[in-house]
Amino acid sequence: MTSPWTAAAVAGIAAAPCPALPPVGRIRRIAGDLDLWDFWPVQFADGRVAPIAGGELWFALSAAAAGEPVLRHDRARLRLLHRDGDTWRDLGPALPDGVSPGSREWSGSAVVDARREVVTLYFTAAGRRGEARPTYEQRLFETRGRLRPDGTIAGWSPPVLSVASDGIDYVIADQAEGAVGTIKSFRDPGWFKDPADGAAYLLFAGSLARSTSAFNGAVGIAARTADGWRLRPPLVHADGVNNELERPHVVVHAGRYYLFWSTQASVFAPGIVAPTGLYGMVADSLSGTYRPLNGTGLVAANPDSAPFQAYSWLVLPDLSVSSFVDQPGPGRAGFGGVPAPEFRIGLDGDRAWIA
């Protein structure tokens, strides 16, 4: 049963103290002249970050640090990074040229087997390889590669389609043109294994079909079966409220299922005012019903002094939260394109706070 994130819940944000993050400090580039964003680690099936080559292996989206920052989405490629504490090492493009079915690659997730030999990468193929100009078609793909002792990955298998939109529960995201924040979603596949029964799922950012609103964001889900992935109705929808519930993911804590996503202030429906931030809901099982955390859904927001400073928050099982420095200042000079300082959250029932 799909749970709604309602305008009434969001309206409560204005009446409560804002859980604002502190301003980011000095920005330090970690990959030369590349912008990096939408980071995610290689995880074990149960969600724990996998120790690899004396540290951790992370994926990120990347593009040359040039021109208007918003245009990076039209040339995004997956990048592989090794992290040892605060030290990041660029390992180069994650996938060889000509492997991706899209004209560029958008966000996803990655899982390694228990022996740390094979990495399965789930990602969004945006557009079609070889297209003359970028389109906004979005498809979910997966590929497997062999993990080497130094943390690099080789021998990627040909990407295969994980699951396609059905046009019944989810809009088919195949727009030829669009603007940031207005396009429909079928992207950001996030792996989740339910500890209750061991079943595997993919969560994704979707758009609710049969909606009459231009603001019809949803958290979609597909279940692994013997015949492959099968779509299920959305876990949460924001019909009439918000257009994009991006990079959704679930963390199980103290027996409850915490569903998180990121969204921008600019993609709320007219008349609904809420900050760019990390949002979430909680349920007693994966299928729901979901209740907005803190009564509103808001978990952490950018500060008033820099309302666009960070984005794309990812909550890990230890309740640490990663993101990237987005736009703390105006224009190209004000764009970050690097990992943001991590923080932690606390969770207790239907409450969440910056710890």
mmCIF file of N, CA and C in Angstrom, residues 163-173 186 204 207 209-210 231-234:
data_model
loop_
_atom_site.group_PDB
_atom_site.id
_atom_site.type_symbol
_atom_site.label_atom_id
_atom_site.label_comp_id
_atom_site.label_asym_id
_atom_site.label_seq_id
_atom_site.Cartn_x
_atom_site.Cartn_y
_atom_site.Cartn_z
ATOM 1 N N VAL A 163 15.105 -3.585 -14.772
ATOM 2 C CA VAL A 163 13.653 -3.569 -14.803
ATOM 3 C C VAL A 163 13.228 -2.317 -15.558
ATOM 4 N N ALA A 164 12.152 -2.409 -16.312
ATOM 5 C CA ALA A 164 11.659 -1.286 -17.108
ATOM 6 C C ALA A 164 10.393 -0.717 -16.490
ATOM 7 N N SER A 165 10.183 0.567 -16.700
ATOM 8 C CA SER A 165 8.953 1.199 -16.242
ATOM 9 C C SER A 165 7.757 0.594 -16.981
ATOM 10 N N ASP A 166 6.611 0.576 -16.303
ATOM 11 C CA ASP A 166 5.447 -0.119 -16.856
ATOM 12 C C ASP A 166 4.363 0.802 -17.397
ATOM 13 N N GLY A 167 4.429 2.088 -17.089
ATOM 14 C CA GLY A 167 3.372 2.997 -17.517
ATOM 15 C C GLY A 167 2.071 2.803 -16.768
ATOM 16 N N ILE A 168 2.059 1.916 -15.768
ATOM 17 C CA ILE A 168 0.854 1.646 -14.984
ATOM 18 C C ILE A 168 0.981 2.275 -13.604
ATOM 19 N N ASP A 169 1.968 1.830 -12.851
ATOM 20 C CA ASP A 169 2.253 2.472 -11.569
ATOM 21 C C ASP A 169 3.234 3.625 -11.729
ATOM 22 N N TYR A 170 4.098 3.534 -12.743
ATOM 23 C CA TYR A 170 5.175 4.510 -12.914
ATOM 24 C C TYR A 170 5.153 5.093 -14.323
ATOM 25 N N VAL A 171 5.401 6.389 -14.400
ATOM 26 C CA VAL A 171 5.542 7.050 -15.686
ATOM 27 C C VAL A 171 6.748 6.470 -16.418
ATOM 28 N N ILE A 172 6.633 6.289 -17.726
ATOM 29 C CA ILE A 172 7.778 5.889 -18.537
ATOM 30 C C ILE A 172 8.603 7.138 -18.805
ATOM 31 N N ALA A 173 9.798 7.181 -18.238
ATOM 32 C CA ALA A 173 10.636 8.387 -18.311
ATOM 33 C C ALA A 173 11.430 8.371 -19.610
ATOM 34 N N PHE A 186 12.837 7.804 -13.524
ATOM 35 C CA PHE A 186 12.949 6.359 -13.389
ATOM 36 C C PHE A 186 14.446 6.092 -13.282
ATOM 37 N N PHE A 204 14.007 2.995 -6.224
ATOM 38 C CA PHE A 204 14.392 3.960 -7.255
ATOM 39 C C PHE A 204 13.494 5.190 -7.168
ATOM 40 N N SER A 207 8.157 8.392 -10.930
ATOM 41 C CA SER A 207 7.069 9.362 -11.046
ATOM 42 C C SER A 207 5.753 8.595 -11.121
ATOM 43 N N ALA A 209 2.319 7.277 -12.030
ATOM 44 C CA ALA A 209 1.432 7.263 -13.191
ATOM 45 C C ALA A 209 0.003 7.578 -12.752
ATOM 46 N N ARG A 210 -0.809 7.926 -13.734
ATOM 47 C CA ARG A 210 -2.223 8.263 -13.503
ATOM 48 C C ARG A 210 -2.389 9.466 -12.579
ATOM 49 N N LEU A 231 8.395 -5.165 -10.835
ATOM 50 C CA LEU A 231 7.920 -3.925 -10.225
ATOM 51 C C LEU A 231 6.811 -4.187 -9.222
ATOM 52 N N ARG A 232 6.825 -3.389 -8.160
ATOM 53 C CA ARG A 232 5.726 -3.346 -7.207
ATOM 54 C C ARG A 232 5.214 -1.914 -7.123
ATOM 55 N N PRO A 233 4.021 -1.698 -6.586
ATOM 56 C CA PRO A 233 3.540 -0.322 -6.427
ATOM 57 C C PRO A 233 4.503 0.490 -5.564
ATOM 58 N N PRO A 234 4.527 1.815 -5.733
ATOM 59 C CA PRO A 234 5.463 2.650 -4.974
ATOM 60 C C PRO A 234 5.299 2.490 -3.466
#
